[in-house]
Every structure is written in structure tokens, then in C-alpha cells.
Coordinates of N, CA and C in Angstrom, one line a residue:
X1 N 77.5 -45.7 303.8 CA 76.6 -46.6 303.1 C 75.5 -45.9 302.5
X2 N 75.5 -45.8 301.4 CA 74.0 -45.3 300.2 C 72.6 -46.3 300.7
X3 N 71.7 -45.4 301.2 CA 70.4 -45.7 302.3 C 69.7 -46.5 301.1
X4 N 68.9 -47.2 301.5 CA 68.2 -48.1 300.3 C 66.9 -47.3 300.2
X5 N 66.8 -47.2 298.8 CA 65.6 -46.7 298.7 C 64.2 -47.8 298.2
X6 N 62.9 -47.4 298.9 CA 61.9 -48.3 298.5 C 61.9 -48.6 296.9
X7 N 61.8 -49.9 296.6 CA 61.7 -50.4 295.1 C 60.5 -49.6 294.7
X8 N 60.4 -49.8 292.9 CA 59.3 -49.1 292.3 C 58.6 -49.5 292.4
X9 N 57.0 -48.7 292.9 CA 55.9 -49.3 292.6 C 55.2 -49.4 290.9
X10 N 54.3 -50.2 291.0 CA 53.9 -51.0 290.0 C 52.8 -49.8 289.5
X11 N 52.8 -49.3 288.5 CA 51.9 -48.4 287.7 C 50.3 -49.2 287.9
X12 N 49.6 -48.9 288.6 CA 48.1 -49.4 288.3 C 47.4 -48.9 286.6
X13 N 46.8 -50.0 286.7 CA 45.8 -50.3 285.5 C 46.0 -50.0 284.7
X14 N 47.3 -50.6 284.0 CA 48.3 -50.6 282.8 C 47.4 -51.3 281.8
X15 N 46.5 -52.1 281.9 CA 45.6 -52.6 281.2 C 44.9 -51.6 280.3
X16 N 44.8 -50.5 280.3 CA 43.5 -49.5 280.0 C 44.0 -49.6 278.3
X17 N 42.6 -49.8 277.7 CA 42.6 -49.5 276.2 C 43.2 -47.8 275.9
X18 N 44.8 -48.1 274.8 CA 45.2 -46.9 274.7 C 44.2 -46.3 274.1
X19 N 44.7 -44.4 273.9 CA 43.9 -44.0 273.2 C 44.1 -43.8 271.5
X20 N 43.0 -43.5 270.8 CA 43.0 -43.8 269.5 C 44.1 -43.0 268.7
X21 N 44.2 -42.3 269.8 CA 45.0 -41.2 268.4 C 46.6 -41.2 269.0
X22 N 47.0 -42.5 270.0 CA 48.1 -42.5 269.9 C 48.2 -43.0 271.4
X23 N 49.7 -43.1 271.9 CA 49.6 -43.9 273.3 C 49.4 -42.9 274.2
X24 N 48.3 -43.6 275.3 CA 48.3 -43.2 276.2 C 49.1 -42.4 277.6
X25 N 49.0 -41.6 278.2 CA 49.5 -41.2 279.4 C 50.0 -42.8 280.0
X26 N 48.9 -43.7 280.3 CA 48.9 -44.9 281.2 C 50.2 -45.9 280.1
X27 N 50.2 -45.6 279.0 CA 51.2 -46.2 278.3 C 52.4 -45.8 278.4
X28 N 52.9 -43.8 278.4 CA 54.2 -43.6 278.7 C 54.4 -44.3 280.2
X29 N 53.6 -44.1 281.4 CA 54.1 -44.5 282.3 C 54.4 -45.9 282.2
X30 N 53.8 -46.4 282.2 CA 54.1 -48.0 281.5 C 55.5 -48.0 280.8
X31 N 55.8 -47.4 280.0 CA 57.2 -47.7 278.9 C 57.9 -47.3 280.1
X32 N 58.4 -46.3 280.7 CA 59.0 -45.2 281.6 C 59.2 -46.0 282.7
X33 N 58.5 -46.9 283.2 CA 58.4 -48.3 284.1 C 59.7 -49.5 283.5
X34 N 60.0 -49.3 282.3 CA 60.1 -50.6 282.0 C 61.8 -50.3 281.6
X35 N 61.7 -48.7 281.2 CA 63.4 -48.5 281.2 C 63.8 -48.4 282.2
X36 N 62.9 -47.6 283.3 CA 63.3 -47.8 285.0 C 64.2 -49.2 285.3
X37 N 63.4 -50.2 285.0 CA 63.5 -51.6 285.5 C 65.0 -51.9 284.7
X38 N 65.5 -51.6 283.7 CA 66.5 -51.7 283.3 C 67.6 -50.5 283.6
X39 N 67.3 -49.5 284.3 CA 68.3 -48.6 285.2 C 68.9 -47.6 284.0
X40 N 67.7 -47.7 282.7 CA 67.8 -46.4 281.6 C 67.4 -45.2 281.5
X41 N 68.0 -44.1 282.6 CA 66.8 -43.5 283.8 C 66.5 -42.3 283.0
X42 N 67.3 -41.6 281.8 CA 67.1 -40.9 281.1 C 66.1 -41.5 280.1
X43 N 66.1 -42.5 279.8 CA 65.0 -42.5 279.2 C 63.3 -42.7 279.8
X44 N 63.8 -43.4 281.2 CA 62.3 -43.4 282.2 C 62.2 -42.0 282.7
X45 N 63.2 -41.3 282.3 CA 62.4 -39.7 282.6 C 61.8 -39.1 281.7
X46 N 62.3 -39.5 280.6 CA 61.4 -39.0 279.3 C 60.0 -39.5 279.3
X47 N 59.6 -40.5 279.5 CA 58.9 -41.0 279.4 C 57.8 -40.9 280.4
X48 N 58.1 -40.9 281.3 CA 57.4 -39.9 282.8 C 56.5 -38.6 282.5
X49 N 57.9 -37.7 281.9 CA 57.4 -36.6 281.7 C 56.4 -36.4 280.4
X50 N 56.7 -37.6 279.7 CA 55.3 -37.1 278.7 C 54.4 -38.0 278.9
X51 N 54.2 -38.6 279.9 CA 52.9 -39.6 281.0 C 52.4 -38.0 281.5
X52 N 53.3 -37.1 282.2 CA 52.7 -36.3 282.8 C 52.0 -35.7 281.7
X53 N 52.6 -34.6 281.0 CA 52.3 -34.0 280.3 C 50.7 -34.6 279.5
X54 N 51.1 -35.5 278.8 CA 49.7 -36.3 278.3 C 48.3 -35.7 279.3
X55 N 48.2 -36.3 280.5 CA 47.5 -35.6 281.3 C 46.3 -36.7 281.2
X56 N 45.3 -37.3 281.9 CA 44.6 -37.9 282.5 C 45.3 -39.1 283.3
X57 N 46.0 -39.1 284.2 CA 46.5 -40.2 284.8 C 45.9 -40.4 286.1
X58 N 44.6 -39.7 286.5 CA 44.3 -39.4 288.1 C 45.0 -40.0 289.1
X59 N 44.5 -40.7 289.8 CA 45.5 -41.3 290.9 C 46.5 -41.7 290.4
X60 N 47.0 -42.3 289.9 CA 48.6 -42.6 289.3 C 49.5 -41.5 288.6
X61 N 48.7 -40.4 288.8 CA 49.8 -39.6 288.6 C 50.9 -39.2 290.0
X62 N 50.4 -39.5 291.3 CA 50.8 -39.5 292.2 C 52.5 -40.5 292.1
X63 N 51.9 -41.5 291.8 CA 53.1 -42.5 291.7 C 53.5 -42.4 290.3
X64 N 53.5 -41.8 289.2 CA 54.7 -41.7 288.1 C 55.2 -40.5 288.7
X65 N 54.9 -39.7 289.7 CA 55.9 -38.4 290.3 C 56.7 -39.1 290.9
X66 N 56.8 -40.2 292.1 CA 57.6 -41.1 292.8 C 58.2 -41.4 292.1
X67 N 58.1 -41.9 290.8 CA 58.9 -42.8 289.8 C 59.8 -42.0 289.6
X68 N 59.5 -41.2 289.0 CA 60.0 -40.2 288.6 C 61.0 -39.6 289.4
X69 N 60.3 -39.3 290.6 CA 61.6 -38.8 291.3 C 62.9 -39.8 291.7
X70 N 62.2 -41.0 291.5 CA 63.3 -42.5 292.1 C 64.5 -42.1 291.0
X71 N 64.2 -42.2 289.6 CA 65.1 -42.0 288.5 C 66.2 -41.3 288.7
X72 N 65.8 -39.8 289.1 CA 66.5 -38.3 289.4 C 67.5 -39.2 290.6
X73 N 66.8 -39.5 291.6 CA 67.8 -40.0 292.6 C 69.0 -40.8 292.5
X74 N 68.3 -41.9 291.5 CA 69.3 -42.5 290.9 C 70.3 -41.9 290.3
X75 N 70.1 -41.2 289.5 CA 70.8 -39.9 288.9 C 71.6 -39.1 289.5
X76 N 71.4 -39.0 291.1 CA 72.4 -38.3 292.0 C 71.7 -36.5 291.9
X77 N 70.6 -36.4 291.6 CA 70.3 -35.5 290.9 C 68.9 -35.0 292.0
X78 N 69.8 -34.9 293.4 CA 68.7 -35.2 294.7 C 67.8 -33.8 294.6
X79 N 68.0 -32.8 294.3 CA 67.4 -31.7 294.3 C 66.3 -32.0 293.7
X80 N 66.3 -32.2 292.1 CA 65.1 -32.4 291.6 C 64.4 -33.8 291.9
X81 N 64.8 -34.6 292.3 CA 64.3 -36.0 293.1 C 63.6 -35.7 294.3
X82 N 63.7 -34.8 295.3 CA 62.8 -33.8 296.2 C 61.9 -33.2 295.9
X83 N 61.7 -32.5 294.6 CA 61.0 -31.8 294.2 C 59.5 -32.9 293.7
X84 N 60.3 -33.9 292.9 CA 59.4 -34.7 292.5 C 59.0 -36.0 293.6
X85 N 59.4 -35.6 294.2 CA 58.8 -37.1 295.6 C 57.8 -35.7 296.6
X86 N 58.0 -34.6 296.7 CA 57.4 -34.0 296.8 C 55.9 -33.0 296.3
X87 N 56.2 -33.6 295.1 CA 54.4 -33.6 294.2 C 53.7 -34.2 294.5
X88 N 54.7 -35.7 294.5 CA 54.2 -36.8 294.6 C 53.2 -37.3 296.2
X89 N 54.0 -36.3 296.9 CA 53.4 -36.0 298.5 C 52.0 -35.3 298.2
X90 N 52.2 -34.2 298.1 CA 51.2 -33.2 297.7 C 50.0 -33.7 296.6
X91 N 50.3 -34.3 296.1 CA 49.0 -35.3 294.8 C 48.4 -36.0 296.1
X92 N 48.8 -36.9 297.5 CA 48.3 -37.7 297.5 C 49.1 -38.1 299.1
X93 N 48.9 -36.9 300.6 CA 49.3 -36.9 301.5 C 49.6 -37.8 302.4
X94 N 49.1 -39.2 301.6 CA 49.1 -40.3 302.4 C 50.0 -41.5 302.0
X95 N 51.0 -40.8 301.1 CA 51.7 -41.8 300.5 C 53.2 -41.8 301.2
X96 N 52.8 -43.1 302.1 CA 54.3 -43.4 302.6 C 55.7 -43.5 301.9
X97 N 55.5 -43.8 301.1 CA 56.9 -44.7 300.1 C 57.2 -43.1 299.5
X98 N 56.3 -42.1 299.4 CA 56.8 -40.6 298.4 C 57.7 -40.2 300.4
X99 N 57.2 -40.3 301.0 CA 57.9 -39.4 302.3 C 58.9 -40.7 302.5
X100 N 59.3 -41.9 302.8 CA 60.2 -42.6 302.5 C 61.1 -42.5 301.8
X101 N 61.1 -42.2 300.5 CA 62.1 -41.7 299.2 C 62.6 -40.5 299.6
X102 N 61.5 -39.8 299.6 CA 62.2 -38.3 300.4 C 63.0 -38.1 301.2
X103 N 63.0 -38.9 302.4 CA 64.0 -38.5 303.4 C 64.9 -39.4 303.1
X104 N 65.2 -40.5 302.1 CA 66.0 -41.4 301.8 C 67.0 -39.8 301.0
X105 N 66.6 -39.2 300.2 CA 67.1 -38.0 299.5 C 67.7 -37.1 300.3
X106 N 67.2 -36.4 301.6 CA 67.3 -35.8 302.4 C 68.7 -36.4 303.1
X107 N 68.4 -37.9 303.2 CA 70.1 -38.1 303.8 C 71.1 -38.4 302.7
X108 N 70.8 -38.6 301.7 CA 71.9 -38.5 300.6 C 72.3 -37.0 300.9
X109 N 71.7 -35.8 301.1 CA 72.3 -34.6 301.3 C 73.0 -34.2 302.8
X110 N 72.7 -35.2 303.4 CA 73.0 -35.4 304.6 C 72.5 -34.3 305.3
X111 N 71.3 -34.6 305.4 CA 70.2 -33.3 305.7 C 69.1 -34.2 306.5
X112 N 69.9 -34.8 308.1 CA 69.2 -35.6 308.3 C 68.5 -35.5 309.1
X113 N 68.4 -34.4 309.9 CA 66.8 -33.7 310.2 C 65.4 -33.9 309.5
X114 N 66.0 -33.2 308.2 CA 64.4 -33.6 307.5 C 64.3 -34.6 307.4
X115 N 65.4 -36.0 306.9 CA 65.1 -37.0 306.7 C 64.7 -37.7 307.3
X116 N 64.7 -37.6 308.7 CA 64.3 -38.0 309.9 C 62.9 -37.8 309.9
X117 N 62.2 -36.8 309.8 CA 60.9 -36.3 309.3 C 60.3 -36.7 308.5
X118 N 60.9 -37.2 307.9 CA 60.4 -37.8 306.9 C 59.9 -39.1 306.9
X119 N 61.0 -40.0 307.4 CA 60.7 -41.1 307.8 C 59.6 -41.5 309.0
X120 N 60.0 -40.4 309.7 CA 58.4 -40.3 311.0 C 57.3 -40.4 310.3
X121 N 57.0 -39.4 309.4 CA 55.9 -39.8 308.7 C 55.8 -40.7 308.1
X122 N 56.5 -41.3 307.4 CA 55.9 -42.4 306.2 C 56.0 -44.0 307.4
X123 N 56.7 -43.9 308.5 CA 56.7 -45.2 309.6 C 54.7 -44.4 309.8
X124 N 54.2 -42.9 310.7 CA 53.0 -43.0 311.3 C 52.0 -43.7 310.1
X125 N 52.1 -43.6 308.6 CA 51.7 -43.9 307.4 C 51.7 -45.3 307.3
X126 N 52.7 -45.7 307.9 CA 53.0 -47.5 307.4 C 53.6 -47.9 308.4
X127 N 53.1 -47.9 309.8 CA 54.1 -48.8 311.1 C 54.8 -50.2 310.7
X128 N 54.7 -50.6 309.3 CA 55.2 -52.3 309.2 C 56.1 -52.1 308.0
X129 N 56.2 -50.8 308.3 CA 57.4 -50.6 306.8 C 58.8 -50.6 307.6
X130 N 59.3 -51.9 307.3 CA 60.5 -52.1 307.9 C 61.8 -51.3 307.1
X131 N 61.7 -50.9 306.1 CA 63.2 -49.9 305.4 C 62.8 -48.7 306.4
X132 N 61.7 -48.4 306.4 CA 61.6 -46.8 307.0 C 62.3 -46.9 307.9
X133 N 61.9 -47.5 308.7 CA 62.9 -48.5 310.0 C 64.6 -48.2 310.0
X134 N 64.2 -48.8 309.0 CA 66.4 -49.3 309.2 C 66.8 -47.7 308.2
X135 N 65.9 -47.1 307.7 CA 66.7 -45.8 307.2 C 66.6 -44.7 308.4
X136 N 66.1 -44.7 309.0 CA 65.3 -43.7 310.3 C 66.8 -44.1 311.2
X137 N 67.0 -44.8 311.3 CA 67.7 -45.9 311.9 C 69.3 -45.3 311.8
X138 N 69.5 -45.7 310.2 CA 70.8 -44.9 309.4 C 70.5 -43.3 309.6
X139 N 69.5 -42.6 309.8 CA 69.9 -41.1 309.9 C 70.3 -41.0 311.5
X140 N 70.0 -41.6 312.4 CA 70.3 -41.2 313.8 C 71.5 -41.8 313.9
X141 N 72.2 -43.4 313.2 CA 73.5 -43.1 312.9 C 74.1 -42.4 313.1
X142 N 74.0 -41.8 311.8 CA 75.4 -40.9 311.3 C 75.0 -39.5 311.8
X143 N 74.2 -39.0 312.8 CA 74.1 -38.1 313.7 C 74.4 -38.6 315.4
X144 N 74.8 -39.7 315.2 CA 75.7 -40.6 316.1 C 74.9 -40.7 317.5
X145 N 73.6 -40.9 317.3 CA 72.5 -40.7 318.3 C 72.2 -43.0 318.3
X146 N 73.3 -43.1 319.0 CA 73.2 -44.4 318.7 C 72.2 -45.3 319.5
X147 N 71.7 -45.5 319.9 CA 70.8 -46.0 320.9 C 69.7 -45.5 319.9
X148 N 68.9 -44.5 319.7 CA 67.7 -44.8 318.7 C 68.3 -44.8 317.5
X149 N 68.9 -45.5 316.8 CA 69.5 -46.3 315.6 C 69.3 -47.6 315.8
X150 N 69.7 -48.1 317.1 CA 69.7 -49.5 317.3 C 68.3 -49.8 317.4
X151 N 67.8 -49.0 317.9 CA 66.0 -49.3 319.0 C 65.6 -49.7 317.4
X152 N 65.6 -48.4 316.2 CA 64.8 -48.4 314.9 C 65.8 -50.0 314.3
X153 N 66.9 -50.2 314.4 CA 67.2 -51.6 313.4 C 66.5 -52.4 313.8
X154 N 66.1 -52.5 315.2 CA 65.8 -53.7 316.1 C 64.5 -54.2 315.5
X155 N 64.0 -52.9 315.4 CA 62.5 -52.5 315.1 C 62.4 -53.1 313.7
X156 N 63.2 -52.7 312.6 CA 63.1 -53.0 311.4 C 63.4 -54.5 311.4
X157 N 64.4 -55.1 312.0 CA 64.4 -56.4 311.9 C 63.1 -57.5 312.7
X158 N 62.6 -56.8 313.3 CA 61.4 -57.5 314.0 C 60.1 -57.4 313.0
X159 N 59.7 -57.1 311.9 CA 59.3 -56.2 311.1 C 59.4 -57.5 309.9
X160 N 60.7 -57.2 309.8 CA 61.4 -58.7 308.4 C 62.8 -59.0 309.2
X161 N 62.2 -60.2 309.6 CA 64.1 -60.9 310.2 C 64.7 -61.1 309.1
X162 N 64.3 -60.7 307.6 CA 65.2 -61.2 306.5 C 65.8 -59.9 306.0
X163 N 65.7 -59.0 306.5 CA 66.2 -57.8 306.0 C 67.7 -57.6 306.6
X164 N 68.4 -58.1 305.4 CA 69.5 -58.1 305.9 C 70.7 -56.8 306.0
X165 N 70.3 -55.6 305.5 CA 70.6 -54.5 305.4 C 70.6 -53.9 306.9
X166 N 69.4 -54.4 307.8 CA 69.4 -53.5 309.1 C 70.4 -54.5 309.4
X167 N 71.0 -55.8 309.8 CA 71.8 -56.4 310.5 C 73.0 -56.1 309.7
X168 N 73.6 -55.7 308.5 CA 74.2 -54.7 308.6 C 74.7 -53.7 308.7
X169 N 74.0 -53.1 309.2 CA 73.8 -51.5 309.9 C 74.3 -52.0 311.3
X170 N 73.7 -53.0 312.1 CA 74.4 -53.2 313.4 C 75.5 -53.7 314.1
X171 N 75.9 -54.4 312.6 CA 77.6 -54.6 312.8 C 78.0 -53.6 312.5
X172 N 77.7 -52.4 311.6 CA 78.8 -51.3 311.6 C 78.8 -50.6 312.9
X173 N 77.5 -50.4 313.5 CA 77.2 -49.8 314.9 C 78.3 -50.3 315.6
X174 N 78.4 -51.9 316.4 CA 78.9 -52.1 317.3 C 80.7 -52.1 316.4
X175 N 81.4 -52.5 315.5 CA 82.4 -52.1 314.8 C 82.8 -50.8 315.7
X176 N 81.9 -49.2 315.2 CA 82.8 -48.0 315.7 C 82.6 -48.2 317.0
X177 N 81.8 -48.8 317.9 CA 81.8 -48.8 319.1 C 82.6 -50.0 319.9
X178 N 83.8 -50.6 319.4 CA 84.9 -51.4 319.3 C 84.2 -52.6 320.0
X179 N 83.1 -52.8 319.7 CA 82.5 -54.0 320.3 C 82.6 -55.0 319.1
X180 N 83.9 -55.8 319.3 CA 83.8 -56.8 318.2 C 83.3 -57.9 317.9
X181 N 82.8 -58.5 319.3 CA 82.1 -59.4 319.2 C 80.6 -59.6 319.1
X182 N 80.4 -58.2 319.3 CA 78.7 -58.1 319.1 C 78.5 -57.8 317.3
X183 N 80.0 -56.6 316.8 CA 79.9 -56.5 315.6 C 80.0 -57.8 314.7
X184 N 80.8 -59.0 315.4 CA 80.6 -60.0 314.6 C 79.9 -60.9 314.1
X185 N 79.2 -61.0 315.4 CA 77.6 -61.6 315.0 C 76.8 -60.9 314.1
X186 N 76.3 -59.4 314.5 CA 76.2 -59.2 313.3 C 76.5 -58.9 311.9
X187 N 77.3 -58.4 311.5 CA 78.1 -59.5 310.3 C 78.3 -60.8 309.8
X188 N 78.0 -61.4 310.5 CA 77.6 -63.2 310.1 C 76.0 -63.5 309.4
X189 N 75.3 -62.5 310.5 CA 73.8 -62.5 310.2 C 73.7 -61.7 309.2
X190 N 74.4 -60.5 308.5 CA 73.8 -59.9 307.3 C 74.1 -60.6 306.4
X191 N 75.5 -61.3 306.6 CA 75.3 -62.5 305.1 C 75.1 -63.2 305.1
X192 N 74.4 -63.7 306.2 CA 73.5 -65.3 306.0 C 71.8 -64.5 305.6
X193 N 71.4 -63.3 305.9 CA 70.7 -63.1 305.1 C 70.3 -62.4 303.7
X194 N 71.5 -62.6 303.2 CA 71.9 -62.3 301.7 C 72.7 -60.8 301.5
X195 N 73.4 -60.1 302.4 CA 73.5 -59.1 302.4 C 75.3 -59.3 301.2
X196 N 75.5 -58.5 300.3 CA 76.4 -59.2 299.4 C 77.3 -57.9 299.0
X197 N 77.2 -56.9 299.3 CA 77.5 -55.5 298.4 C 79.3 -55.7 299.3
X198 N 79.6 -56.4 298.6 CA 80.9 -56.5 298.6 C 82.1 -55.3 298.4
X199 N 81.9 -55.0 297.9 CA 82.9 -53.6 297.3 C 82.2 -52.5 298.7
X200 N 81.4 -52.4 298.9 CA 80.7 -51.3 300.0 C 81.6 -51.8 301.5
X201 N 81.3 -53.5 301.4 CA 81.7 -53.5 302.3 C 84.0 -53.3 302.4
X202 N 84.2 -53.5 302.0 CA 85.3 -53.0 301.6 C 86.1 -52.3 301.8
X203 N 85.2 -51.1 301.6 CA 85.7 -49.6 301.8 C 84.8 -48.7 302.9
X204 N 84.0 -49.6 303.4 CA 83.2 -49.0 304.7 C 83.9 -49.1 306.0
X205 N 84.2 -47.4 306.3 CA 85.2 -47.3 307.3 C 84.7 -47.3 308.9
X206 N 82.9 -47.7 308.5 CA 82.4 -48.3 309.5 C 83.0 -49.5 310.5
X207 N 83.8 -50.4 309.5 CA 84.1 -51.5 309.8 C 85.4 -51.9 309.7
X208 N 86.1 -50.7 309.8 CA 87.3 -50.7 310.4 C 88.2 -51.6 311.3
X209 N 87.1 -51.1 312.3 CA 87.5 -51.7 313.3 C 88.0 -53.1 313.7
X210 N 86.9 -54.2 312.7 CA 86.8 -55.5 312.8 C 87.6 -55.9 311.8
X211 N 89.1 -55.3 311.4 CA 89.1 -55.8 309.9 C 90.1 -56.7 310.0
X212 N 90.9 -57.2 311.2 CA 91.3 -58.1 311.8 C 91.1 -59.1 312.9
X213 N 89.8 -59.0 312.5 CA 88.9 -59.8 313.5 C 88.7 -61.0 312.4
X214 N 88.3 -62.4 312.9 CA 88.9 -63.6 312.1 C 87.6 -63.6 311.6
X215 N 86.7 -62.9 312.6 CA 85.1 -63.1 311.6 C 84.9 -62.4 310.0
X216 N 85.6 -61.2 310.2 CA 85.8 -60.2 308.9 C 86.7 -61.1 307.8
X217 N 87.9 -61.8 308.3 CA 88.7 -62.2 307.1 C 88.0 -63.5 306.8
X218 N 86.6 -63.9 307.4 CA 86.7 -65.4 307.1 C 85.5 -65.5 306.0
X219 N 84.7 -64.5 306.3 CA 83.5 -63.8 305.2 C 84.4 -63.1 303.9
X220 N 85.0 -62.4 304.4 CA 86.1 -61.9 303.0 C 87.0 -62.5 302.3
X221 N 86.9 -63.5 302.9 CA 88.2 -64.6 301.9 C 87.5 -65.1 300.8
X222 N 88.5 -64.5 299.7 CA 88.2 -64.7 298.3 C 87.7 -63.7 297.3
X223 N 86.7 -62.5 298.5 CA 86.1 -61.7 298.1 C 86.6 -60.8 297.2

């Protein structure tokens, strides 16, 4: 399962009168925001990088490095997506969602030590950040450390009972741990709380186990 990464934050004070002799830094990032949002990431990296370049973005240069690095990630292009969630650190050591992304990257490499590190920090940074949660959660997973996986979904779901990603994270849990009745309930609960990635679920050999279980064919019928 590909770890969810925190959505993009919102470029601050996009308002600012450009400047005269052409657009602003605060305008590329602005434009570079807006192909983001349409998943045009080569061009939200262009556009990033001449936000950077431009040069007066003070604090918000912090978060068009995030952006930036989100793009790359998207991109599959995790090396330099670390690099740039890691400026983005270093600009501004208090930024949860830059160490969140990061170790979201870190387990794409399946490098889930750091990512785990990562997430420790951006959870001591943000105790109410329920993804840190359920991704902290997914790295002790798939280092099969199952008991603090469950503790961290529990955590993330108490956090937002709507987060339907950790509930299914705990049906795949109990699935390999051939517990199918506990994995059914939760799989009932991730798609009653909108959880829909159909094709994921599909080919998730997490869920193996349940795939003759009447709960699995009765959610999947039609699918």
C-alpha cells in the first residue's frame, strides 16, 4: 500500500502586490500551487524553482521546498523529494508536515528506520497529526513489529474516527494474522468511512487471506 502523504499546504499571502517588473516569487509559487493541484508536476516544478530562484519568499520559502519536494515524490523521484523536504526541514526545524513527507519518502524506499524517525518527530511537532499516526503505524508494519502498528492506528483513529485509511491498515493487519473476523470488521469500517482505492485493494496481498471470506466478496461485488 503507497503511505499517504500530507496534502499541500496552502502558499501564505498570495495576496501580495506582484512586482513591477514582472511576477513575483509569491506568484511562481502561487502558479506552481495550481499545476500541483492538477497533478502537472513538471510543470509545478518549474515553477517552484523559479519561486525559488526569484528569491524573497522568507518564510514561505520553507513550504514551496515541501511543495516542491511533494511533486518529486509524486514523480517517484524519492531521492530528490528528500533532499527537498529536507531544506524544507532545515529553513524551518519545526515543520511537521516537511518530517512527515520525509519519512513518508523514506518508506517509499523502504528505509523504514529513518522513516520511523521521522514520523517521531513530526507526531513530538504535532501530537494530533493523525496520518503521522497511521504512517508510523504502516512503517512498524511492514517491519512486522505488529503490536506498535496497531497501538499507532488505534492512535490515529482516535485522533479522526474518519480516517479511513488507518481502518484499513487494520484489516490488512488482522487478514495476515488469519484473524478473519476481526479483519472483517475492519474492512467494513474503512468503507463505510470512504476508503475506495479499489484496484489497491485488489491486488493487496495483504488481504489475501480474507478473499473468501463473504465480507470480502460482498464489498467487492461489482467492483
Amino acid at each position: 500500500m503507497r503511505i499517504k502523504i500530507w496534502g499541500l499546504l496552502l502558499i501564505i499571502i498570495l495576496s501580495m502586490v506582484s512586482a513591477s517588473y514582472g511576477m513575483s516569487a509569491l506568484d511562481y509559487a502561487r502558479k506552481g500551487r495550481e499545476f500541483q493541484e492538477k497533478g502537472q508536476n513538471n510543470e509545478a516544478i518549474e515553477y517552484y524553482s523559479k519561486a525559488i530562484d526569484r528569491g524573497g519568499l522568507g518564510d514561505n520559502l520553507a513550504i514551496v521546498y515541501n511543495n516542491l519536494g511533494i511533486a518529486y515524490h509524486d514523480k517517484g523521484q524519492l531521492d530528490q523529494a528528500i533532499s527537498d523536504y529536507s531544506t524544507a526541514i532545515k529553513l524551518n526545524p519545526k515543520y511537521g508536515n516537511a518530517y512527515n513527507n520525509r519519512g513518508s519518502a523514506y518508506y517509499d524506499k523502504k528505509q523504514y528506520d529513518q522513516a520511523i524517525s521521522d514520523f517521531n518527530k513530526a507526531i513530538e511537532l504535532n501530537p494530533t497529526d493523525d496520518m503521522a499516526y497511521n504512517n508510523r503505524g504502516r512503517a512498524y508494519y511492514d517491519k512486522r513489529q505488529y503490536d506498535q502498528a496497531i497501538s499507532d492506528f488505534n492512535k490515529a483513529i482516535e485522533l479522526n474516527p474518519k480516517n479511513g485509511r488507518a481502518y484499513y491498515n487494520k484489516a490488512c493487519l488482522y487478514s495476515v494474522r488469519n484473524d478473519t473476523e476481526e479483519a472483517c470488521k475492519w474492512f467494513y469500517k474503512a468503507i463505510s468511512m470512504g476508503y475506495s482505492n479499489w484496484e489497491r485493494i485488489k491486488q493487496d496481498k495483504d488481504l489475501d487471506n480474507i478473499r473468501n471470506a463473504s465480507c470480502y466478496k460482498e464489498i467487492m461485488a461489482g467492483k
